[in-house]
């Protein structure tokens, strides 16, 4: 059973494309400067360009936003295309929030985990820590309050 089958009520999958192939996952593992998280691999084996609707609360109330989890081919392309290794070494772009911010797996102020940072300001010291894993975020709501960026 995939993580996507165990989302909390704060998340729902609104769109999903074909899964990454095992060959592309192996290429991603070879490309990545960090160990690719198992929960991310679980998701991309289920589907790619997964658009996850998130119900987020802030001081003004509840609103919807999207997280998009890229597949094994898009992750290296975007990491290289944005020179991630130059700005945030030992990290991997795994998606975006469809609002100008990248979802990064790497080490920042809070240690290894999932971070949100602007595409125009790829700086781990400015990145927002979300959670230690996608699984914690999507199945336990850990860090959901940090998604608003």
CSV table of N, CA, C and O in Angstrom, one decimal, residues 50 55 104-105 110 126-127:
chain,number,residue,atom,x,y,z
A,50,UNK,N,2.4,14.2,-9.2
A,50,UNK,CA,1.3,14.0,-8.3
A,50,UNK,C,0.9,15.3,-7.7
A,50,UNK,O,1.7,16.0,-7.0
A,55,UNK,N,-5.1,21.2,2.6
A,55,UNK,CA,-5.9,22.1,3.4
A,55,UNK,C,-5.1,22.7,4.5
A,55,UNK,O,-4.8,22.1,5.5
A,104,UNK,N,12.5,20.6,-1.4
A,104,UNK,CA,13.8,20.1,-1.4
A,104,UNK,C,14.0,19.0,-0.3
A,104,UNK,O,13.5,19.2,0.8
A,105,UNK,N,14.7,18.0,-0.6
A,105,UNK,CA,15.1,17.0,0.4
A,105,UNK,C,16.6,17.2,0.6
A,105,UNK,O,17.4,17.1,-0.3
A,110,UNK,N,17.2,22.5,10.5
A,110,UNK,CA,16.6,21.5,11.3
A,110,UNK,C,17.1,20.1,11.1
A,110,UNK,O,16.5,19.1,11.5
A,126,UNK,N,17.6,30.1,4.3
A,126,UNK,CA,16.3,30.8,4.2
A,126,UNK,C,15.1,29.8,4.0
A,126,UNK,O,14.0,30.2,4.1
A,127,UNK,N,15.5,28.5,3.8
A,127,UNK,CA,14.4,27.5,3.6
A,127,UNK,C,13.6,27.2,4.8
A,127,UNK,O,14.0,27.4,5.9
